[in-house]
CSV table of C-alpha atoms in Angstrom, one decimal:
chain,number,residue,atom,x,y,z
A,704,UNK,CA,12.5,-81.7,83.0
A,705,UNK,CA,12.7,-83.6,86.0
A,706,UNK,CA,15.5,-83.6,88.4
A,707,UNK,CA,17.3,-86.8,87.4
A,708,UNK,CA,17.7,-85.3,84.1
A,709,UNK,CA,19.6,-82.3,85.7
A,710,UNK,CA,23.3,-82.2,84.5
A,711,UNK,CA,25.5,-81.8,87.6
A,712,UNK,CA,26.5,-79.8,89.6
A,713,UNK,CA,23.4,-77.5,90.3
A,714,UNK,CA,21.3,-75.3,92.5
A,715,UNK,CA,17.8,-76.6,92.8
A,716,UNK,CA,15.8,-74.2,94.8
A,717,UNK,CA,12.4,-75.6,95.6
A,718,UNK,CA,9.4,-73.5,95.2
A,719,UNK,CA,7.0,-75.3,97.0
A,720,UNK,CA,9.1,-75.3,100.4
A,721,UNK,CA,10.0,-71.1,99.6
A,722,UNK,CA,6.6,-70.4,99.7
A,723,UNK,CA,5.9,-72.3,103.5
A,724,UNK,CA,8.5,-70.1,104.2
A,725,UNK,CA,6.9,-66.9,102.9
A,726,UNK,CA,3.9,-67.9,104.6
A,727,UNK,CA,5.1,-67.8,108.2
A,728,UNK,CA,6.7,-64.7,107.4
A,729,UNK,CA,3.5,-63.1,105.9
A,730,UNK,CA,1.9,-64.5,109.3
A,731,UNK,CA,3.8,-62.5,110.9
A,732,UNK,CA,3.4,-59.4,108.9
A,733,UNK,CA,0.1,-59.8,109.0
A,734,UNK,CA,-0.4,-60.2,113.4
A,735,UNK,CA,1.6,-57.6,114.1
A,736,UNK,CA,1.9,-55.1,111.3
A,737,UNK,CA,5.6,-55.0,110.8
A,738,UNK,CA,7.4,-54.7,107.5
A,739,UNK,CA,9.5,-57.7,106.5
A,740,UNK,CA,12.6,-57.5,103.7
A,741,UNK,CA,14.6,-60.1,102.0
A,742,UNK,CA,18.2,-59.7,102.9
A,743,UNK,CA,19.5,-60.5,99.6
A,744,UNK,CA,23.0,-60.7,101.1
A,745,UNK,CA,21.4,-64.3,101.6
A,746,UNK,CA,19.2,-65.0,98.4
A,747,UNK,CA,19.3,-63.0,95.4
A,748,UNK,CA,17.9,-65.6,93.1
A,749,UNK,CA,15.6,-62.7,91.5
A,750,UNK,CA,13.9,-65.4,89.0
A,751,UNK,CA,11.5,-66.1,92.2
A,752,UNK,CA,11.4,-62.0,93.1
A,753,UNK,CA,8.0,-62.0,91.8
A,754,UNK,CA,6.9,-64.6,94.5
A,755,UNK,CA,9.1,-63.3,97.4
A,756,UNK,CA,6.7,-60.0,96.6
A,757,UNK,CA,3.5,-61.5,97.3
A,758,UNK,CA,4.4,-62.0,100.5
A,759,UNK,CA,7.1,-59.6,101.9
A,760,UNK,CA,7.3,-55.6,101.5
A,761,UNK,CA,10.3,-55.5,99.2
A,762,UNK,CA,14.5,-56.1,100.1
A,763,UNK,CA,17.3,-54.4,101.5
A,764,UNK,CA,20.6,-54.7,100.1
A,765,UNK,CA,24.4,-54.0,101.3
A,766,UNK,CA,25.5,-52.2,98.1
A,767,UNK,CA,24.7,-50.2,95.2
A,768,UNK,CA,24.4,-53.3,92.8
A,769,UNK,CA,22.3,-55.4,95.4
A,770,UNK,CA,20.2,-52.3,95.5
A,771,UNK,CA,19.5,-51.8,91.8
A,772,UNK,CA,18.5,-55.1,91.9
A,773,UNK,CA,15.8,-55.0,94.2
A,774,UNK,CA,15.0,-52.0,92.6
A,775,UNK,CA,14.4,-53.7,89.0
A,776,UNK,CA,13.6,-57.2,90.1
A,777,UNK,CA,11.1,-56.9,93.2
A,778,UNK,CA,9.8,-53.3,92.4
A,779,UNK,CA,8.6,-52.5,96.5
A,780,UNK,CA,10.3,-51.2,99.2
A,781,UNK,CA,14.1,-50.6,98.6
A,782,UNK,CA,16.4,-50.4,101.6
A,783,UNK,CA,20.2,-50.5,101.8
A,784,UNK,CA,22.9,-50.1,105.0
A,785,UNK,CA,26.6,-50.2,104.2
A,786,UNK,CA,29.3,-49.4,106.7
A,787,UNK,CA,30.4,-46.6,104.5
A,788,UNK,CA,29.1,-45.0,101.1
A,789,UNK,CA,31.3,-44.0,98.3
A,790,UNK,CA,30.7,-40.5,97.2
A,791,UNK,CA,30.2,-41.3,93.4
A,792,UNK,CA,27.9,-43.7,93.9
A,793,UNK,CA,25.1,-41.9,96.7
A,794,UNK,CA,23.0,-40.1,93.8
A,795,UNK,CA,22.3,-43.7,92.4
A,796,UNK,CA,21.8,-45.2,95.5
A,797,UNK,CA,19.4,-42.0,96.4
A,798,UNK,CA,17.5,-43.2,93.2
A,799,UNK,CA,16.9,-46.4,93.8
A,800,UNK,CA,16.3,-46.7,97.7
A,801,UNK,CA,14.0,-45.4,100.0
A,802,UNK,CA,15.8,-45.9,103.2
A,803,UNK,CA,19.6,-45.0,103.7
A,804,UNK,CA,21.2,-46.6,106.6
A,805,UNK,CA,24.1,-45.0,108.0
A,806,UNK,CA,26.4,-47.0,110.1
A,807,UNK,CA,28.5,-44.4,111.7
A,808,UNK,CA,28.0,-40.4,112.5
A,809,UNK,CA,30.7,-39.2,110.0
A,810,UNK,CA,28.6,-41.1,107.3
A,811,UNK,CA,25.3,-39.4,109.0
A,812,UNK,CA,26.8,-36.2,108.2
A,813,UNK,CA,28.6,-36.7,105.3
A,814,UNK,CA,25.3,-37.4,103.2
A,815,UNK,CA,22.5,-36.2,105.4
A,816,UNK,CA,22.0,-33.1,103.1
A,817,UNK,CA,21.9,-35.0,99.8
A,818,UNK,CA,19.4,-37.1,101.8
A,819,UNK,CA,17.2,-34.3,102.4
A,820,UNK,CA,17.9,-32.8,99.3
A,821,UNK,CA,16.6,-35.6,97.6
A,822,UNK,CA,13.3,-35.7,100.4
A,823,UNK,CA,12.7,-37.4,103.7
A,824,UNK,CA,10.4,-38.0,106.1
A,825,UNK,CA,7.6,-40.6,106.3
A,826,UNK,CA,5.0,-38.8,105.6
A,827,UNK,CA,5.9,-38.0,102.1
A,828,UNK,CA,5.4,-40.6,98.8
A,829,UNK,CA,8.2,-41.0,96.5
A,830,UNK,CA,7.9,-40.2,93.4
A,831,UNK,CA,10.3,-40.8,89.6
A,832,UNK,CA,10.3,-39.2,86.7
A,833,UNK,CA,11.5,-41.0,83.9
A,834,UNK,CA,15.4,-40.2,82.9
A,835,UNK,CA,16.3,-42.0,79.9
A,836,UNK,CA,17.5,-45.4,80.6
A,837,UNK,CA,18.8,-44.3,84.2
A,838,UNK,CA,16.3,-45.3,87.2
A,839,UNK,CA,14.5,-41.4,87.2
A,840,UNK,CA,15.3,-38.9,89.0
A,841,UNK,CA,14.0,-38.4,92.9
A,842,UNK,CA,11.5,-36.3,93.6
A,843,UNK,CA,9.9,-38.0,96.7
A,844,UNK,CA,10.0,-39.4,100.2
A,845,UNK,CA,13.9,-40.9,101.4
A,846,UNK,CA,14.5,-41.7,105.1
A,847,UNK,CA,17.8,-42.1,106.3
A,848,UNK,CA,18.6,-44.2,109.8
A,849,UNK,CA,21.1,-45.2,111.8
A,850,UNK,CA,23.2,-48.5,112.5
A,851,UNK,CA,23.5,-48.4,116.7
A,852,UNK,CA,25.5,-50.9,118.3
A,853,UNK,CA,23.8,-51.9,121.8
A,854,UNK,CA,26.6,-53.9,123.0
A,855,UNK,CA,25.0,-56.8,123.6
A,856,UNK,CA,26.8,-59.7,122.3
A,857,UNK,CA,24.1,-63.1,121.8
A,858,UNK,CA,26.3,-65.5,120.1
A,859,UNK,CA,28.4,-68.0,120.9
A,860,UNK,CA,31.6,-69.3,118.7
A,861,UNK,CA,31.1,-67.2,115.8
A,862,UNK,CA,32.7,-63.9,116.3
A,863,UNK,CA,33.2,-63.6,112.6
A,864,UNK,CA,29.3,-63.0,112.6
A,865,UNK,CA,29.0,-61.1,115.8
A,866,UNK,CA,28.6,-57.3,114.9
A,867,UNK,CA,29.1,-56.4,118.8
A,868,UNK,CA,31.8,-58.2,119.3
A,869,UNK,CA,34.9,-56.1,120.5
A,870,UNK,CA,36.6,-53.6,118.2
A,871,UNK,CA,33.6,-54.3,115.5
A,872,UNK,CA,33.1,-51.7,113.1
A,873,UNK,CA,29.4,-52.5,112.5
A,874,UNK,CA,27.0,-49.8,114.3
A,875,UNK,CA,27.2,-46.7,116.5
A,876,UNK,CA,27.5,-47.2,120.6
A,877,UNK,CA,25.4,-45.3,122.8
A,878,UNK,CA,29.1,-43.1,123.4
A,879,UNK,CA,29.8,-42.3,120.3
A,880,UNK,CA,26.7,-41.3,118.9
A,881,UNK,CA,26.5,-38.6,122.6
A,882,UNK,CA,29.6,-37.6,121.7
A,883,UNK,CA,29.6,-37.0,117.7
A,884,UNK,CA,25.9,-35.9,116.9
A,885,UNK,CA,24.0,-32.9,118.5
A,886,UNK,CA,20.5,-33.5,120.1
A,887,UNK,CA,19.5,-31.7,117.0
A,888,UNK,CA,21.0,-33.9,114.6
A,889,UNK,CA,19.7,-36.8,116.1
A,890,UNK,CA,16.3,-35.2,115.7
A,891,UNK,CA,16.9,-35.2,111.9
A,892,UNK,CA,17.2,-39.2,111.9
A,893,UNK,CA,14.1,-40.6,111.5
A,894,UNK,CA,14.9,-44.6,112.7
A,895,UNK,CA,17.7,-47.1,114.2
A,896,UNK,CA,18.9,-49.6,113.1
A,897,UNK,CA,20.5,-52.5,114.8
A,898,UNK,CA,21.5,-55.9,113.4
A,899,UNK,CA,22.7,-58.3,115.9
A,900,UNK,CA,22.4,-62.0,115.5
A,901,UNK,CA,23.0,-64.8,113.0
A,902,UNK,CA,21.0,-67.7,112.6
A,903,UNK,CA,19.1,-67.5,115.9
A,904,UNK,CA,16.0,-67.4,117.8
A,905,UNK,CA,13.4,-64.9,119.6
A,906,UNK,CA,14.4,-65.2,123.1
A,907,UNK,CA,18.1,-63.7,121.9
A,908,UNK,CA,16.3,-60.7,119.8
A,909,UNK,CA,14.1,-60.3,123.2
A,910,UNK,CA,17.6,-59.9,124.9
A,911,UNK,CA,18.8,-57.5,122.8
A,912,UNK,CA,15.8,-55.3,122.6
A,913,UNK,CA,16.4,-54.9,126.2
A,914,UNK,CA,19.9,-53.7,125.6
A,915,UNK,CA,18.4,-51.3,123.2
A,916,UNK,CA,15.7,-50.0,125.3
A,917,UNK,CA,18.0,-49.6,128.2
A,918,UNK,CA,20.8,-47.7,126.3
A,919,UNK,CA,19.1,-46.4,123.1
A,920,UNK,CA,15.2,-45.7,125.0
A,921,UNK,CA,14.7,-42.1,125.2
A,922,UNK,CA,15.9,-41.7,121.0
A,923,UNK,CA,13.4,-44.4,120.1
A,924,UNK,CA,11.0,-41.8,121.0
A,925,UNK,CA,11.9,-39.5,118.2
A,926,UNK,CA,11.6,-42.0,115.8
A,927,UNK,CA,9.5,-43.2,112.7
A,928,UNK,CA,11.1,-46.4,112.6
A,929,UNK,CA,13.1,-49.5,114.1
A,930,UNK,CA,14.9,-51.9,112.3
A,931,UNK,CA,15.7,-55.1,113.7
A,932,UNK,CA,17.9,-56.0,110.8
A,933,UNK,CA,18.2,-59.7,110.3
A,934,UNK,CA,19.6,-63.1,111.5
A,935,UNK,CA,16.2,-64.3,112.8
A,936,UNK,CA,15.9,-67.8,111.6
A,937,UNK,CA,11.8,-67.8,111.8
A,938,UNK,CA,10.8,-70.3,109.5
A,939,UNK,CA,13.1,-72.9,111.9
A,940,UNK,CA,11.3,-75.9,112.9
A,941,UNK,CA,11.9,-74.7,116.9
A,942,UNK,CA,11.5,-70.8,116.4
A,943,UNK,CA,9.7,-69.0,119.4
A,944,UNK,CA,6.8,-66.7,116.8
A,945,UNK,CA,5.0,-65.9,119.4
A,946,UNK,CA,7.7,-64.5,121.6
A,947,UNK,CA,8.6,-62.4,118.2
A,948,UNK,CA,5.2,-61.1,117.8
A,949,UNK,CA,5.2,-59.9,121.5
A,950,UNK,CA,8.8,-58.4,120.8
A,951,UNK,CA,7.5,-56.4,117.4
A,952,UNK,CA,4.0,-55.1,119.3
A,953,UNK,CA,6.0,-53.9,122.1
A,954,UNK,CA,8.2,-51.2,120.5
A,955,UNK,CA,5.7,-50.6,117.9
A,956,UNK,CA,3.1,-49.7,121.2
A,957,UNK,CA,5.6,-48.6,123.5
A,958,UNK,CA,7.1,-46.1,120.9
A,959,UNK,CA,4.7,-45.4,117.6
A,960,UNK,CA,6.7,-46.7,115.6
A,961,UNK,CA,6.9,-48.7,112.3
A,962,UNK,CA,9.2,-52.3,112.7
A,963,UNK,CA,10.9,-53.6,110.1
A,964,UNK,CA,12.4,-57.2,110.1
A,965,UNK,CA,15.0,-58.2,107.2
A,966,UNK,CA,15.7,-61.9,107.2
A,967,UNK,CA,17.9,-63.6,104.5
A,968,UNK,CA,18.0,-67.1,105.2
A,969,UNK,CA,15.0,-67.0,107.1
A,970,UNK,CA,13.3,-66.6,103.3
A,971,UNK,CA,15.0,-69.7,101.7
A,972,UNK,CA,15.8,-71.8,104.7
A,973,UNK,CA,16.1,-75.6,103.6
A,974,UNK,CA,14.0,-74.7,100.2
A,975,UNK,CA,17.2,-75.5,98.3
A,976,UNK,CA,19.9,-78.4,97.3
A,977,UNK,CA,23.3,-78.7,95.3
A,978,UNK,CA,23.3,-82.0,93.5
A,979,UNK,CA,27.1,-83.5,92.8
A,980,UNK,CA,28.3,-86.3,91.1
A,981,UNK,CA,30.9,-88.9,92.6
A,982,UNK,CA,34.2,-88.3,90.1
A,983,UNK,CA,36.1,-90.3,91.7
A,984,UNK,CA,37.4,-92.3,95.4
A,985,UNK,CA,40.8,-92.6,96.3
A,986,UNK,CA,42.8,-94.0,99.5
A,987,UNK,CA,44.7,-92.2,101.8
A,988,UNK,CA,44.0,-93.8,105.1
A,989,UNK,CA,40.5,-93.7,104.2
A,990,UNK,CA,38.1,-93.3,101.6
A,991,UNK,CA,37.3,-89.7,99.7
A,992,UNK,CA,34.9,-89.1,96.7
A,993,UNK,CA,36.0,-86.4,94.9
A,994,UNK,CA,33.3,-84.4,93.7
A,995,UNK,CA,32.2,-82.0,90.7
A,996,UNK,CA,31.0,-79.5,93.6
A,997,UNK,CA,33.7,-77.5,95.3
A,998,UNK,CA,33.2,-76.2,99.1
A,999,UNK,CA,36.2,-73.6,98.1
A,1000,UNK,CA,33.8,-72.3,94.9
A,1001,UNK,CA,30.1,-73.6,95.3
A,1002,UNK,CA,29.8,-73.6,99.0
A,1003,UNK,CA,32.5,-71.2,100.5
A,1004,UNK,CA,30.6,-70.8,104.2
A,1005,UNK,CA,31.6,-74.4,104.6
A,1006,UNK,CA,35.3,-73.3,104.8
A,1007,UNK,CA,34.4,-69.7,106.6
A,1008,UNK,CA,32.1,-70.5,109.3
A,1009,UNK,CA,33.1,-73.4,109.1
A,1010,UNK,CA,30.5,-75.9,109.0
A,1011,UNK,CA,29.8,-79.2,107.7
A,1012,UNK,CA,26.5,-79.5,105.1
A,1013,UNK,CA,23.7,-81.4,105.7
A,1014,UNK,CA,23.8,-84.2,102.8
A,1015,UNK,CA,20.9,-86.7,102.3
A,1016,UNK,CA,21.6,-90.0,102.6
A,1017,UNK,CA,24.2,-89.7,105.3
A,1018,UNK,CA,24.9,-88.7,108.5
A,1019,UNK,CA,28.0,-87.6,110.8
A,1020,UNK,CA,30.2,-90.1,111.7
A,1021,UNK,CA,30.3,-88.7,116.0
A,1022,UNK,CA,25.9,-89.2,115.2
A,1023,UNK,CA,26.2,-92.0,113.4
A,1024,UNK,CA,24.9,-94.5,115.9
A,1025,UNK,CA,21.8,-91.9,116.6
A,1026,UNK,CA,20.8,-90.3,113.2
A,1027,UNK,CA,18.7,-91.6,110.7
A,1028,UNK,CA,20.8,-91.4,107.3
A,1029,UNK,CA,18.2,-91.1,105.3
A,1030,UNK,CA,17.8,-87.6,105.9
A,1031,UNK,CA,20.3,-86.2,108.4
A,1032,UNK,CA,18.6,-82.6,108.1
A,1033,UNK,CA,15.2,-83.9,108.9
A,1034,UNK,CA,16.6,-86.2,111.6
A,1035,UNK,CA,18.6,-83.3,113.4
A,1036,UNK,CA,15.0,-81.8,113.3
A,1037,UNK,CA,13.3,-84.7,114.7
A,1038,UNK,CA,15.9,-84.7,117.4
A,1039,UNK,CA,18.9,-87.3,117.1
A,1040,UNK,CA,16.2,-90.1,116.6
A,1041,UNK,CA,17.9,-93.8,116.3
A,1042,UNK,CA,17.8,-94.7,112.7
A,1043,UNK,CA,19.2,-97.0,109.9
A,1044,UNK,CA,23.0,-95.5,110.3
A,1045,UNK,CA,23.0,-97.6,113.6
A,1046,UNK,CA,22.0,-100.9,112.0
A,1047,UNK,CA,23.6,-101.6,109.0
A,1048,UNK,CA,27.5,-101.5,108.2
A,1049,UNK,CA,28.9,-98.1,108.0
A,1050,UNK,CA,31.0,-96.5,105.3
A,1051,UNK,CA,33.0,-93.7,105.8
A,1052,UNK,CA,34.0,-91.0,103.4
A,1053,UNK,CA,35.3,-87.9,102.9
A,1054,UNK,CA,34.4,-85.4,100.3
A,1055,UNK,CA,36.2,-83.2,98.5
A,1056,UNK,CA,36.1,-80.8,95.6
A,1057,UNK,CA,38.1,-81.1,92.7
A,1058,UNK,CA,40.4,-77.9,93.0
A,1059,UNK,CA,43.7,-77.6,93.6
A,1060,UNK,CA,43.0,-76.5,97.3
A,1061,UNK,CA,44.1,-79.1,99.3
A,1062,UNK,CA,41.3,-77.7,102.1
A,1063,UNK,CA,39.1,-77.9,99.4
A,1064,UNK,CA,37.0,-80.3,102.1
A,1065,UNK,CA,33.4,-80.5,102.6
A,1066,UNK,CA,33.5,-82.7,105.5
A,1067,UNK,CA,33.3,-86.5,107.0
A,1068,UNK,CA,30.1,-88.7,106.0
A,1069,UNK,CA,28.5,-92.1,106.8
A,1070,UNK,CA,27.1,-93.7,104.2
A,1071,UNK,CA,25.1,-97.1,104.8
A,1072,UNK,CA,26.6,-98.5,101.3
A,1073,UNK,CA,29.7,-98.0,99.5
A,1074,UNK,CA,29.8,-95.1,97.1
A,1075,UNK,CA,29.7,-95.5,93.6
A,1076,UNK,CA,31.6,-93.3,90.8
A,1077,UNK,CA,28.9,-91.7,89.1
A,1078,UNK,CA,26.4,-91.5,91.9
A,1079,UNK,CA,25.1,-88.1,92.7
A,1080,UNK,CA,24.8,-86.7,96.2
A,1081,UNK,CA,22.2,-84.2,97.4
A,1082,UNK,CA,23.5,-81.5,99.9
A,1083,UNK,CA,20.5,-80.0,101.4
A,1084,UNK,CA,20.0,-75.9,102.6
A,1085,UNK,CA,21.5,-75.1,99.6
A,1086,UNK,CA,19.6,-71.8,98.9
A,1087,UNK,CA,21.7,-69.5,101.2
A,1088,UNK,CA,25.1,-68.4,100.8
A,1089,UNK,CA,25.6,-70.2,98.1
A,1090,UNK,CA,24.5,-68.7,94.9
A,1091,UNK,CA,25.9,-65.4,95.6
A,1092,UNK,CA,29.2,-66.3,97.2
A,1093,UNK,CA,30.6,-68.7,94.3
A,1094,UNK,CA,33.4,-67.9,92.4
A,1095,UNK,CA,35.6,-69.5,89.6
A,1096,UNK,CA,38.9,-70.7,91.2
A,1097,UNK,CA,40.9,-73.3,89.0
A,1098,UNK,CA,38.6,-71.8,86.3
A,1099,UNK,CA,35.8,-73.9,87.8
A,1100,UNK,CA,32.4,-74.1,86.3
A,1101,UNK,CA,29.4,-72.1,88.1
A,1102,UNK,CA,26.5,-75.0,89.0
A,1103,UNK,CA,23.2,-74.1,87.0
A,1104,UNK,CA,20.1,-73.0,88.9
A,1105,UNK,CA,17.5,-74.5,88.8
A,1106,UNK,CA,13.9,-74.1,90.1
A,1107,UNK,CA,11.9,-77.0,90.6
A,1108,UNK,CA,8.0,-76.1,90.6
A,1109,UNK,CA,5.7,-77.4,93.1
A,1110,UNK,CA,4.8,-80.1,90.6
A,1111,UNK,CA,8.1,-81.4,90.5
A,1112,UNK,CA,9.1,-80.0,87.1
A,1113,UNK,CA,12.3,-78.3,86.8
A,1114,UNK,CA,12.8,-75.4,85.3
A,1115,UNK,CA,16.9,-73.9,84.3
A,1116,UNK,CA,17.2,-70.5,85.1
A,1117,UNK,CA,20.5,-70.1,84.5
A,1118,UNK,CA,23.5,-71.7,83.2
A,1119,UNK,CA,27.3,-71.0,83.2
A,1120,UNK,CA,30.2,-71.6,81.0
A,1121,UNK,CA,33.8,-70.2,80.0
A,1122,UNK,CA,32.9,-67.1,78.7
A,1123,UNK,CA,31.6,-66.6,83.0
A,1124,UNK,CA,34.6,-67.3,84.0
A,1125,UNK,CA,36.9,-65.2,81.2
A,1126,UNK,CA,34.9,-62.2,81.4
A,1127,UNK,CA,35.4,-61.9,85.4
A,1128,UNK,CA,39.1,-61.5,84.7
């Protein structure tokens, strides 16, 4: 099937561009001897699980059901971290993962022993025997870690993704973890954890490694691990890999330790699209195309971070005299190069989804032609946080997903109906 064939909307994650990805990450692997996880927090489109393992060393997950998951679906290295465990469900999780990530010394302590119970240590292999249809019961190696908080805040504008910013409840500071664990309970942990940007670059992991160093130095000693946790956007046009290799070899040298990296959208950055169709344009005081794609349902970051997509064919209207519409994503890429936006008559729009929700906005565009009912729109970077944040408000229909092979065939992995939405409620 090819993509114009597609019924709308959908996910179309592209295989081809997934696999550059994978190969910078495996570059990186590779130089410097780390281990790198998918964050499936980000992408858990487990059709393409078989690929992601070629490259990377297996996933980490932020619950029980993410870690099953990884478990069935990628079959390596199975890590999970979740502010706080519920007891009923810490056998399972001890079944499925190999490391257990602890964000808080009461959580350290509350579990440690089944940890241990279960085994721990490095040095050991796990090992299952079958259990009926459960996952098998543990036998083997299980290393528990962590979550520190270095206090050492990197982003700007986006304290709903900051994990040290003030009063977070992500990660242990250097105080609490002195004054709630004994030197001999911190010899029991066999690696930290920290997880401290979103969507950035090496020189702001390089600044936070000297946080940790300075604060967190003498325990990194004691360990078998470091985890760097995620939000390093490597496979970004203007990412600094060498300044990441020389931040990896250093604490792997400095300490004998083993790093782990965990990117999500790092794995499936602009490797996917959500195609809409026009419904229809009304006027308020300017134009909006009301779409079969919904920011509130198919794209809810739009509304949280918030952002405004990246949509082929179109640009901003404060770029419009700058960027190329043709592509906006690879024109912001390319650096705000002068393009056809600024040459030919503009048309503004806004687009909307198709909810009740009167927010339900995706944002301002400039188009260099009048809209069309019917016409279909491609919004681009579609892979992450889409897939598994949707939802069926209104009773609104999931989009199919859809990978398109590196030959251009399309291929529907999955589709979506009523009985989606009923059974949810």
């Amino acid at each position: 099937m090819k993509k114009n064939e597609l019924r709308t909307p959908c996910y179309v994650v592209q295989e081809k561009k997934l696999r550059e990805n994978l190969e910078i990450l495996r570059e990186v692997r590779e130089e410097t001897g780390c281990h790198i996880l998918l964050a499936q927090k980000a992408f858990s489109m487990y059709h393409v699980y078989p690929l992601i393992g070629e490259y990377l060393d297996g996933a980490t997950a932020s619950g029980l059901h993410e870690a099953r998951l990884g478990y069935e679906e990628m079959g390596k290295e199975n890590h999970i971290f979740s502010p706080a465990y519920k007891e009923e469900e810490i056998q399972e999780i001890l079944r499925l993962c190999d490391h257990i990530v602890f964000n808080s010394p009461a959580q350290f302590r509350k579990y440690k022993d089944q940890v241990r119970a279960c085994g721990c240590g490095n040095d050991c292999q796990g090992i299952f025997v079958a259990a009926g249809d459960m996952y098998g019961e543990c036998i083997g190696s299980r290393s528990m870690g962590l979550r520190i908080n270095p206090e050492c805040s990197t982003q700007e504008g986006h304290a709903i993704y900051d994990p040290c910013a003030p009063f977070s409840r992500l990660g242990t500071t250097l105080e609490q973890m002195q004054a709630e664990l004994t030197e001999e309970e911190i010899s029991e942990l066999d690696g930290l954890h920290f997880h401290t940007l979103c969507e950035q670059n090496s020189d702001d992991l390089a600044t936070t490694l000297r946080a940790v160093e300075e604060k967190f130095g003498k325990y990194l000693h004691q360990m078998k691990w470091v985890n760097f946790g995620g939000g390093h956007h490597i496979t970004r046009k203007d990412y600094d890999l060498e300044l990441l290799k020389k931040c990896i070899r250093h604490v792997k040298e400095t300490y004998d330790v083993e790093v782990y990296l965990e990117p999500g959208e790092a794995v499936a950055l602009n490797a996917g699209e959500l195609i809409t169709e026009v419904l229809e344009i009304v006027d308020n005081g300017m134009k909006i195309a009301i779409l079969d794609a919904s920011a509130a349902c198919h794209m809810p970051d739009v509304l949280e971070m918030p952002y405004r997509p990246p949509l082929r064919g179109a640009c901003d209207p404060e770029a419009a005299d700058t960027v190329d519409c043709r592509d906006e994503r690879e024109a912001a890429d390319a650096g705000n190069r002068h393009g056809e936006c600024a040459d030919r008559q503009q048309h503004i729009y806004r687009l909307a989804g198709p909810t009740c929700l009167a927010g339900d906005v995706i944002g301002d565009y400039v188009f260099d032609h009048p809209l069309q009912c019917g016409e279909r729109l491609v919004f681009q970077d579609m892979a992450i946080y889409t897939m598994v944040k949707t939802n069926t408000f209104n009773g609104m229909k999931l989009p199919d997903i859809v990978l398109e092979r590196e030959d251009g065939e399309c291929e529907i992995v999955r589709t979506f109906g009523y009985e989606d939405f009923k059974s949810r409620l």
